[in-house]
XYZ file of C-alpha atoms in Angstrom:
555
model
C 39.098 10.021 -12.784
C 42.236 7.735 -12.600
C 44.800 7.656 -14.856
C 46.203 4.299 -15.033
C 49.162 4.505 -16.610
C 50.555 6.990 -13.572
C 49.936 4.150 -11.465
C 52.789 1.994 -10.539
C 53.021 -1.957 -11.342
C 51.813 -2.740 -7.548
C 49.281 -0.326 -7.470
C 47.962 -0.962 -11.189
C 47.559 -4.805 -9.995
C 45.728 -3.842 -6.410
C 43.418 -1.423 -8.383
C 42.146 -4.209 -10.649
C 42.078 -6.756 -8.273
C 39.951 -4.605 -5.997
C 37.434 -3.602 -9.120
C 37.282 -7.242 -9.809
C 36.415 -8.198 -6.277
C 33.934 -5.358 -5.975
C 32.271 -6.196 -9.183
C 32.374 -10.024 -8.430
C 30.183 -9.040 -5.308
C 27.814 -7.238 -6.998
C 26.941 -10.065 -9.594
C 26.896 -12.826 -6.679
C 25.661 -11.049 -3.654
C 22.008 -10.346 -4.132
C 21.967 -8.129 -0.893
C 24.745 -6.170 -2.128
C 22.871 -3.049 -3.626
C 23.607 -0.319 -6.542
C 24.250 2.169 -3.741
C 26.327 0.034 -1.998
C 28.197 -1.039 -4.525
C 28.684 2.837 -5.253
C 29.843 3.726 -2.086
C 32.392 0.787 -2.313
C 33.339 2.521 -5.294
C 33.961 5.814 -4.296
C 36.224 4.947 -1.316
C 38.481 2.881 -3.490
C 39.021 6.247 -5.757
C 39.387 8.179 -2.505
C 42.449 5.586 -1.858
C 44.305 6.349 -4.916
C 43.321 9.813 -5.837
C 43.743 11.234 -2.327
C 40.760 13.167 -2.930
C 37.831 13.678 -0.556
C 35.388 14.974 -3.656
C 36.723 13.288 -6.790
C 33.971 14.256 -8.993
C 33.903 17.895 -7.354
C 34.681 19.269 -10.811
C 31.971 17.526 -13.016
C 29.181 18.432 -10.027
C 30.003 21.962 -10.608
C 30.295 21.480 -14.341
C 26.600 19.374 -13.798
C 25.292 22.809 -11.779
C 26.537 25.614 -13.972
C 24.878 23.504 -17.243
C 22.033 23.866 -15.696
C 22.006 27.126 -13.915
C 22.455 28.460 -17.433
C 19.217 26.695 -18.679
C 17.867 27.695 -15.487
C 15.775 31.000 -16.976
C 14.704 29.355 -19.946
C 13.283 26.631 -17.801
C 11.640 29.053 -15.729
C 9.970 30.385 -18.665
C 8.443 27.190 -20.078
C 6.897 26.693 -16.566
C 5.689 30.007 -16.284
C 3.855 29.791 -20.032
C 2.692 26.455 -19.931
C -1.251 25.497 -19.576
C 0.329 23.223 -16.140
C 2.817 24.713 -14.750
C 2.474 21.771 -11.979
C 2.955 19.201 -14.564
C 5.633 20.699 -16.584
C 7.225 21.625 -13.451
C 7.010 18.121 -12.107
C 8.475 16.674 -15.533
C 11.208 19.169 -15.667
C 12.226 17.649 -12.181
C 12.117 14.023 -13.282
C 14.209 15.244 -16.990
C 16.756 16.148 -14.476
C 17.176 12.439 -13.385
C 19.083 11.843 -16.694
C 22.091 13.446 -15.913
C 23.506 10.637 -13.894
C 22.330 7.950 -16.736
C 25.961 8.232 -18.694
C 29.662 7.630 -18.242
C 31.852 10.997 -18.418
C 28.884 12.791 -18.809
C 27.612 11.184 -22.010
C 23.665 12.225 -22.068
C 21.981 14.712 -24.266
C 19.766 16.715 -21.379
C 17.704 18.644 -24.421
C 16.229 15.591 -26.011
C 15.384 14.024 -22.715
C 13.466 17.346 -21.372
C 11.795 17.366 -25.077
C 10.724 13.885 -24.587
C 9.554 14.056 -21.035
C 7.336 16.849 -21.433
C 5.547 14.615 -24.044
C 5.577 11.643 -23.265
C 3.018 9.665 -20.851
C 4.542 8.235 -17.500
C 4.643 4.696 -17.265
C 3.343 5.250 -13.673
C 1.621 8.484 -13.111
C 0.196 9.241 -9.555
C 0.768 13.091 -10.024
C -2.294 13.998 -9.390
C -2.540 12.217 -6.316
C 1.177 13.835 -5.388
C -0.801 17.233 -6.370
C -3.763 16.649 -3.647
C -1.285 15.682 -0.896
C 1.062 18.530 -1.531
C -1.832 20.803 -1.141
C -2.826 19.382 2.129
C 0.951 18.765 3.753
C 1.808 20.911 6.460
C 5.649 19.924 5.934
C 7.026 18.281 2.665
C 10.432 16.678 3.040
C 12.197 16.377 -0.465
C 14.957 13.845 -1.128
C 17.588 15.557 -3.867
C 19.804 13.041 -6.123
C 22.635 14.144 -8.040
C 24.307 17.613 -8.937
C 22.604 19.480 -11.724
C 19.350 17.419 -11.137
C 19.062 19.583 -8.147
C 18.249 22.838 -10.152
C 15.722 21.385 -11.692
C 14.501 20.289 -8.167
C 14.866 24.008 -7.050
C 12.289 24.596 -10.323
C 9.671 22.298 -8.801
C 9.708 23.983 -5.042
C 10.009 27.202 -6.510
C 6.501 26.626 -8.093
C 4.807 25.153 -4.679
C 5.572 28.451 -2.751
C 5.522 25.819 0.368
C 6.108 27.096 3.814
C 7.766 24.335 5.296
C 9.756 22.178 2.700
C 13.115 20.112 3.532
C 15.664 19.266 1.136
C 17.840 16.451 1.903
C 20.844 15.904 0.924
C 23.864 13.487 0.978
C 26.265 13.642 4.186
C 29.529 13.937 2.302
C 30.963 13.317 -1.284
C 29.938 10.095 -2.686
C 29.815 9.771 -6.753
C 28.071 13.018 -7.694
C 25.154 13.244 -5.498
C 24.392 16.355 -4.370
C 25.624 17.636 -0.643
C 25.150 20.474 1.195
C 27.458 22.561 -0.426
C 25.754 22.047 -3.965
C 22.466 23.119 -2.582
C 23.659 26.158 -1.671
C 25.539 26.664 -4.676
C 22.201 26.612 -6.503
C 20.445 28.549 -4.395
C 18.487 25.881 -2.937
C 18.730 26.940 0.800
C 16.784 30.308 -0.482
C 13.306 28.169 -0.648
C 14.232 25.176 1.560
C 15.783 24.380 4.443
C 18.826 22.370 3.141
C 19.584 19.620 5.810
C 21.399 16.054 4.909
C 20.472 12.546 5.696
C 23.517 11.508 7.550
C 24.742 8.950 5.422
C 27.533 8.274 3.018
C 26.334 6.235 -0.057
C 24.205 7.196 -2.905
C 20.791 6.342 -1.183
C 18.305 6.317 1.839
C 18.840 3.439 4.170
C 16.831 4.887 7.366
C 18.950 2.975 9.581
C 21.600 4.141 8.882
C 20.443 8.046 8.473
C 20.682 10.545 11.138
C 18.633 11.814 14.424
C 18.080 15.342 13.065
C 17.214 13.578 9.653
C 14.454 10.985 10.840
C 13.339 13.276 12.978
C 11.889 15.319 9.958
C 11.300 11.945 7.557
C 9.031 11.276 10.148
C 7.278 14.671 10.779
C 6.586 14.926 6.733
C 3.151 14.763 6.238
C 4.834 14.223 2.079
C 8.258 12.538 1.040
C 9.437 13.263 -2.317
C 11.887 10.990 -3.825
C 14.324 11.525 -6.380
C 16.199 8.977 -8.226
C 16.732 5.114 -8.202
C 19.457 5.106 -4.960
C 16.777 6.897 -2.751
C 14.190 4.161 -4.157
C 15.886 1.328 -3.173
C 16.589 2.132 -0.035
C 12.626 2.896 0.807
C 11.005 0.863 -1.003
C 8.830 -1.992 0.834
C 10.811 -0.388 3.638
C 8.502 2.031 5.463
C 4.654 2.858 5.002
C 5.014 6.883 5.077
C 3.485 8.941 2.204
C 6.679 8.552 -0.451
C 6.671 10.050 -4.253
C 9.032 8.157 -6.223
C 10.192 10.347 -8.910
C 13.133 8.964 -11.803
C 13.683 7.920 -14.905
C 14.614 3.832 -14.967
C 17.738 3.243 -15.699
C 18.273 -0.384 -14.965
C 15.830 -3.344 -15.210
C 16.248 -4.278 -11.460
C 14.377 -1.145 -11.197
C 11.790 -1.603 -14.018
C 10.933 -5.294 -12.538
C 10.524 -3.865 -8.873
C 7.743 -1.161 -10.545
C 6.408 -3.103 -13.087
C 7.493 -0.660 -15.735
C 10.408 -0.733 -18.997
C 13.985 0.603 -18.415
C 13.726 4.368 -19.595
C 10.517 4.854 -19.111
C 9.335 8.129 -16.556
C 7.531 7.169 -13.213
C 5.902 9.241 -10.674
C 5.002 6.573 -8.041
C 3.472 6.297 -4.839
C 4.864 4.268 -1.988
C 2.973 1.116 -1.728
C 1.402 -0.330 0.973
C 1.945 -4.108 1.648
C -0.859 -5.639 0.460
C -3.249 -5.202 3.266
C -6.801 -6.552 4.434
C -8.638 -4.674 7.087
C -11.324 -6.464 8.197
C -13.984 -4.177 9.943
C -16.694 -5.901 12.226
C -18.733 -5.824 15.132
C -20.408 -8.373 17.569
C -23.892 -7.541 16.700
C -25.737 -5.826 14.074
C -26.320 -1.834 13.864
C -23.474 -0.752 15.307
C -22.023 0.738 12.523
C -20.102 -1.223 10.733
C -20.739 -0.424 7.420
C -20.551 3.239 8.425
C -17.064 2.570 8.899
C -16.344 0.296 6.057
C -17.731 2.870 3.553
C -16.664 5.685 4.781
C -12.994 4.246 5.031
C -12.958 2.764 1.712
C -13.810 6.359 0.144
C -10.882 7.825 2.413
C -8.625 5.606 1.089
C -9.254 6.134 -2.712
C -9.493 9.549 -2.242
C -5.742 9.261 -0.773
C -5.122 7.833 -4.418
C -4.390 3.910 -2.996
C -5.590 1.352 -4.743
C -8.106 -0.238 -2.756
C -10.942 -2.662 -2.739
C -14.285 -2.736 -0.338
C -15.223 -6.094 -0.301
C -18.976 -6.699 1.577
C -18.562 -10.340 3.040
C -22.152 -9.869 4.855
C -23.511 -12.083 1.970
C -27.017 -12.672 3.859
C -27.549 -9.254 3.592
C -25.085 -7.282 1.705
C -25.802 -3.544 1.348
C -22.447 -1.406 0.854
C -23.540 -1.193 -2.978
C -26.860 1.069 -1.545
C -24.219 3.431 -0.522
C -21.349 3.421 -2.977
C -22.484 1.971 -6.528
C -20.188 1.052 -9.067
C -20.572 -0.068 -12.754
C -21.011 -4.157 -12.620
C -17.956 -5.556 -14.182
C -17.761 -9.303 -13.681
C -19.947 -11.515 -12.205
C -19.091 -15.156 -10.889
C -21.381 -18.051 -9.728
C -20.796 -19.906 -6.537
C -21.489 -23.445 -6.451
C -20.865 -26.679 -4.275
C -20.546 -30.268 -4.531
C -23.862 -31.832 -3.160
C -23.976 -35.363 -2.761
C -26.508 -38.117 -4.708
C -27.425 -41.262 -2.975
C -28.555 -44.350 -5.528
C -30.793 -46.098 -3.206
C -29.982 -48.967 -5.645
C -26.741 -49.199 -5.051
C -26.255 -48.912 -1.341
C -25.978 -51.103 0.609
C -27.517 -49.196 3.979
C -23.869 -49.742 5.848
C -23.999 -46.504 7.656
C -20.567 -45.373 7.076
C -21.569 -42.277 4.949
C -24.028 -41.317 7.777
C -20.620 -41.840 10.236
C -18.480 -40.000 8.484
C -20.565 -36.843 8.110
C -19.943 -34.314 10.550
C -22.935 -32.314 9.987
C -25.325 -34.582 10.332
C -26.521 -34.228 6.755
C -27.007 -37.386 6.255
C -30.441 -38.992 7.321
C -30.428 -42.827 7.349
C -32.937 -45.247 8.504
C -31.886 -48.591 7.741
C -34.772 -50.874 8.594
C -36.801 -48.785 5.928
C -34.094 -48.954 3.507
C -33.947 -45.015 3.589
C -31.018 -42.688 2.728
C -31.342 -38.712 1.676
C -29.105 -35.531 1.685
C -30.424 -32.860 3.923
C -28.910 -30.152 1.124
C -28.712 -27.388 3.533
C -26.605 -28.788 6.020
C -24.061 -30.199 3.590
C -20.512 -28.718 3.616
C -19.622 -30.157 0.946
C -16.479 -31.539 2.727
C -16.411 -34.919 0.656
C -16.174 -37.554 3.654
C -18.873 -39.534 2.090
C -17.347 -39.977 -0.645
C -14.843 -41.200 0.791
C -16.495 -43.614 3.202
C -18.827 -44.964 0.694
C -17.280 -48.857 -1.061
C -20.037 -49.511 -3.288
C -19.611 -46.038 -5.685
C -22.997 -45.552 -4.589
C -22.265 -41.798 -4.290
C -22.112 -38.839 -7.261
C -22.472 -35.361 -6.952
C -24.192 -32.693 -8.429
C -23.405 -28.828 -8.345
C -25.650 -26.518 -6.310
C -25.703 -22.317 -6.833
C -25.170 -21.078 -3.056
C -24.235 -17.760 -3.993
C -22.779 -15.256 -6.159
C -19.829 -12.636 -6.329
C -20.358 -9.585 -8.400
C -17.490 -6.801 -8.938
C -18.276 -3.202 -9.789
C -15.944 -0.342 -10.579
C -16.114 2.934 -8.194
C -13.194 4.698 -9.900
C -9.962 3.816 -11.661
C -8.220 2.429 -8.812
C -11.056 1.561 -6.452
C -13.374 -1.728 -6.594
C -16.493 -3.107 -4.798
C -16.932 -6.493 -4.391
C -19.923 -7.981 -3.217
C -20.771 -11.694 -1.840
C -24.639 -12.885 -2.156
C -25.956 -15.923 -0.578
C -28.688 -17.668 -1.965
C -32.112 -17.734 0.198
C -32.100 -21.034 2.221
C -28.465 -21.715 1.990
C -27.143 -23.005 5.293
C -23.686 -21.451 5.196
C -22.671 -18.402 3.157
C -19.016 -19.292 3.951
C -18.071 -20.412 0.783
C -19.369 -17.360 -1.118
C -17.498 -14.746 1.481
C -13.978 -16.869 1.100
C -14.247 -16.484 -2.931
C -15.386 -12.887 -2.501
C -12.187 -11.812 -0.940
C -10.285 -14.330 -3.045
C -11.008 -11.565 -5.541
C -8.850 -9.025 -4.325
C -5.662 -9.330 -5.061
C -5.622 -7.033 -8.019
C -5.403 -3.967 -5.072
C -2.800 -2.960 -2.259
C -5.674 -2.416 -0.051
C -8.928 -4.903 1.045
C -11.377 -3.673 3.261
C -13.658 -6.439 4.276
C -16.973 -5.503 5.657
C -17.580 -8.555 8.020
C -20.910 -10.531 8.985
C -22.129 -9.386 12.103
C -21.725 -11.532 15.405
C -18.973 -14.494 15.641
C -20.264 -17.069 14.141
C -18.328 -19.227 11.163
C -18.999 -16.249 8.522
C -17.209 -13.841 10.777
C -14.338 -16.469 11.426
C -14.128 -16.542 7.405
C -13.813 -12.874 7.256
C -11.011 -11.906 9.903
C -9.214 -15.401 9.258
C -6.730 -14.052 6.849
C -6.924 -10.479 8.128
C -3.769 -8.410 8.577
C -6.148 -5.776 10.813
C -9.511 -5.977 12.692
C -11.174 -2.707 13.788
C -14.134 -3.794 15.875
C -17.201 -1.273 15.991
C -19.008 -1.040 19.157
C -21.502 1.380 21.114
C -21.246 2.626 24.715
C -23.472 0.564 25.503
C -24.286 -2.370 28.296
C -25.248 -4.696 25.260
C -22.165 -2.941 23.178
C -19.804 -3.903 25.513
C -20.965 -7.425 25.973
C -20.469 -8.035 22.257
C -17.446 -6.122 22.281
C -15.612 -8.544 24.811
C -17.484 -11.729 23.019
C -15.147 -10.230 19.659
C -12.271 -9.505 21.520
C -11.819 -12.631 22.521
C -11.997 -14.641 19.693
C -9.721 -12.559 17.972
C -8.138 -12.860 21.020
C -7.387 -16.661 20.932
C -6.928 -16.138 16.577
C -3.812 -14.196 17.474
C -5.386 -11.475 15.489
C -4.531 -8.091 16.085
C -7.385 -5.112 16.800
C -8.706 -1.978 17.817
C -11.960 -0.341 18.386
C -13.989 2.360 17.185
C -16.796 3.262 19.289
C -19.738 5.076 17.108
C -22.396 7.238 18.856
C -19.721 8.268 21.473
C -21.632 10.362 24.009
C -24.897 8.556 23.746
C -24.255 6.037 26.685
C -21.525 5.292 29.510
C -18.221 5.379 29.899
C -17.916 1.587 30.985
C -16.782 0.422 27.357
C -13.642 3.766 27.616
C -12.910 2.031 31.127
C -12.467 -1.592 29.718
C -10.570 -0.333 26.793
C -7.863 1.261 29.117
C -7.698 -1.937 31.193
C -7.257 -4.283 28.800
C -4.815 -2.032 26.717
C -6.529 -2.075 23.454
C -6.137 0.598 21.409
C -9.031 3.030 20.457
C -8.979 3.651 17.084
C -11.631 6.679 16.422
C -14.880 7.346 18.018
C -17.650 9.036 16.310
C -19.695 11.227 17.978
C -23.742 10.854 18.304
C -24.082 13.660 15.809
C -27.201 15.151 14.180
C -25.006 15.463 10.659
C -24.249 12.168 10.850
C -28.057 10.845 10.393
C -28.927 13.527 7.982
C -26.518 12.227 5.310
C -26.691 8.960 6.344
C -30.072 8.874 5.565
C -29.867 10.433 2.315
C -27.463 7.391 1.429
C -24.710 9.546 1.493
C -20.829 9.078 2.874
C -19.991 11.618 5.907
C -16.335 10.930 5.012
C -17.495 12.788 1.333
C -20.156 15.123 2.355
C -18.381 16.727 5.697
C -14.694 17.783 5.741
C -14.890 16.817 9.397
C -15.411 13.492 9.195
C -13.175 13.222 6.158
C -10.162 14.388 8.158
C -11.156 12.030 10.875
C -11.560 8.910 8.845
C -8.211 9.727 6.744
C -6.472 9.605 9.665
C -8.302 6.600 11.042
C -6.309 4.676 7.777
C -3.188 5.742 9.439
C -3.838 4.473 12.291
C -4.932 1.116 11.095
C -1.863 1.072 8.918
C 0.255 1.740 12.061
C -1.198 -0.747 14.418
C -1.558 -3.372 11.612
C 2.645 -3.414 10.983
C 3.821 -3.041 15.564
């Protein structure tokens, strides 16, 4: 790209200086970026090559390669028993030809070994379902010659309304306009660019025309590890991730090995969505179920998590293969009569009056049930006339619903006085998903406060209904004074009045979804059965009710 020797003494020493300096930045800058490193690059060889496109001739070189494979590709899509798949693998082989130095990369044993070889991450499937759905699919192209293999993939979909995306001018050899149409991409796919000048994404600095359709897709496919790192963690939209990793900044950030293949869907931040309601048989676990299946049917990993643990019931609806089951216990206190001395400071320092003391008598007992097992007593007590004993309040069981959805469910024990402590190790449990719906206790009481504590999300179900409405604003405003953020879904719309609508408008709190007072409804409701499953409908409704949620959750 430079010849070194045909610089002169000054320029020789300003070259190296600047590659040092750039290169120093990289190691110590950890906001300094790959593709902003590259774009560093590139204008530095712009300076002493006096050329707009230095790599012009090895992205034509990269095309042509190819464009001459380009019918025997077409073939081994066309014969295979998936063309999706083999189409899809083709596209991520293509990924290689960036991963050398002068074009040192042997494109025949990488196809060979993608179309073999398991993906480290593999959400194709769910890519599949969402393609088939999308009503506009905006694809983000990576380097020249990868883009022919791109051109494979869309050739295959037949898609009505697909964008290809480009780079705004030359940078390293990423693909730009003109390479698109050189390939004959602009035949299936409106060829647009992103309106920036490095080797990635970086939405803020992309263009109008551009984010107007990134946000219009209804499915973002991403090629390569510079559009990766500039979406990644950055935006919740419906992203594909498709590359070969070629450096272990990369592998760390997806939990994969350098080399290996990914197809990867954007994740959400780890979420919990906490539905409730401020009285029982509103709906609640209408929504919670019917949501959860939504969501794993949208291929994110998700757990349902039922926190009513006096009377958990999402199981009835869902099932699930038990997979672990833990025992909840707490500390109760023992009083030796024999050693106390009847001072009255462990009665004092109890703050739930658990405690009963009568001193004349010389009596002292633990009223188990109202015990919090806080430990004041303890602590009060001089004479060590205080041990404790373990009591079983509750227990958490986990089932399977499908390989990347979970139930978990919290039971209280009969008699216990507080089924707090089972609910806060229930969702404890969750952390092995992106997504935790929590199916609250009904009312406001201290189980409900457990739930929605550490909530990112509440969605509040109410009725039109006088009583409705008076629970409603009861919920509202101790979430209210929590600083937690919320919205409302109003089930059996149509059934009362419109005061609850009227409210919702005044107070500026956003209405979530409302679900109709509908015959279908109770019929498969009544068999046990999910509406969100059973009636396309409803399935539409409550997909886009996760949006929503999603939406409000990260204003």
């Amino acid at each position: 790209m430079i010849d070194k020797e045909k610089l002169s003494i000054e320029n020789k020493n300003k070259f190296t200086m600047q590659m040092a300096e750039l290169y120093s930045e990289l190691i110590n800058n950890n906001s300094f970026s790959a593709p902003a490193f590259s774009r560093e690059l590139h204008l530095i060889l712009q300076g002493y090559t006096l050329n707009p496109d230095p790599y012009k001739d090895i992205k034509r070189l990269s095309n042509e390669q190819v464009l001459q494979m380009y019918p025997e590709l077409k073939n081994t899509i066309r014969n295979s028993a998936n063309p999706f798949q083999t189409a899809l693998r083709l596209a991520i082989a293509g990924n290689i030809i960036d991963f050398g130095i002068d074009n040192q990369y042997d494109l025949h044993t990488t196809i060979n070994k993608v179309l073999t070889e398991q993906f480290a991450a593999d959400d194709s499937q769910a890519l599949h379902n969402e393609i088939a759905k999308a009503k506009t699919i905006l694809y983000l192209g990576d380097n020249a010659g990868e883009i022919v293999f791109d051109k494979l993939f869309l050739e295959l979909l037949k898609h009505p309304d697909v964008y290809f995306a480009v780079r705004n001018q030359p940078i390293i050899n990423d693909a730009t306009i003109e390479d698109a149409k050189y390939i004959g991409m602009d035949k299936i796919a409106k060829v647009i660019s992103n309106g920036y000048d490095a080797p990635s994404t970086i939405l803020k600095h992309c263009s109008d025309e551009f984010l107007e359709v990134f946000h219009r897709a209804d499915v973002i496919i991403s090629k390569g590890q510079g559009n990766l790192e500039g979406l990644l963690g950055k935006t919740d939209k419906n992203i594909f991730y498709l590359l070969m990793v070629k450096c272990d900044v990369i592998a760390n950030a997806l939990g994969v090995k350098r080399g290996e293949f990914v197809v990867k869907r954007n994740k959400l931040k780890f979420m919990k969505i906490a539905i409730a309601s401020g009285k029982g048989g509103t709906g609640k676990t209408l929504v919670s179920t019917n949501l959860f299946w939504a969501a794993q049917k949208q291929g994110y990993p998700v757990t349902l998590v039922d926190c009513d643990a006096e009377e958990p019931n999402v199981a009835e609806f869902l099932g699930g293969q038990e997979t672990f089951g833990i025992t909840v216990s707490q500390n109760i206190p023992v009083i030796n009569a024999d050693d106390c001395s009847f001072c009255g400071k462990c009665h004092q320092y109890c703050a739930y009056n658990a405690i009963v003391l009568l001193p004349p008598a010389r009596f002292i007992q633990v009223v188990e049930e109202l015990c919090h097992d806080c430990g004041a007593c303890l602590v009060a007590c001089e004479f060590n006339a205080i041990k404790e004993k373990k009591k079983i309040t509750g227990r958490i069981t986990g089932m399977v619903y499908n390989t990347h959805a979970e139930l978990i469910e919290a039971r209280a024990e009969i008699g216990v006085y507080s089924p707090v402590p089972v609910i806060k190790k229930a969702i404890a449990e969750t952390i092995n998903h992106d997504l935790a719906i929590l199916d609250s206790p009904p009312g406001i009481s201290c189980p409900f406060i457990a739930t929605v504590v550490d909530a990112d999300f509440v969605a509040l179900v109410t009725e039109p209904t006088p009583f409705g409405l008076n629970d409603l604003k009861l919920s509202a405003e101790t979430l209210q004074v929590m600083g937690k953020p919320f919205g409302v879904i109003i089930n059996r719309a149509g059934l009362g009045n419109e005061d609850v609508f009227d409210w919702l408008k005044e107070k500026k709190i956003p209405l979530l979804m409302e679900i109709p007072f509908d015959k279908e409804i109770a019929e498969i409701y009544s068999r046990g059965g999910l509406i969100a499953e059973l009636s396309p409908k409803y399935r539409e409704q409550f997909t886009e009710l996760l949006k929503r949620i999603v939406s409000n959750a990260n204003k």
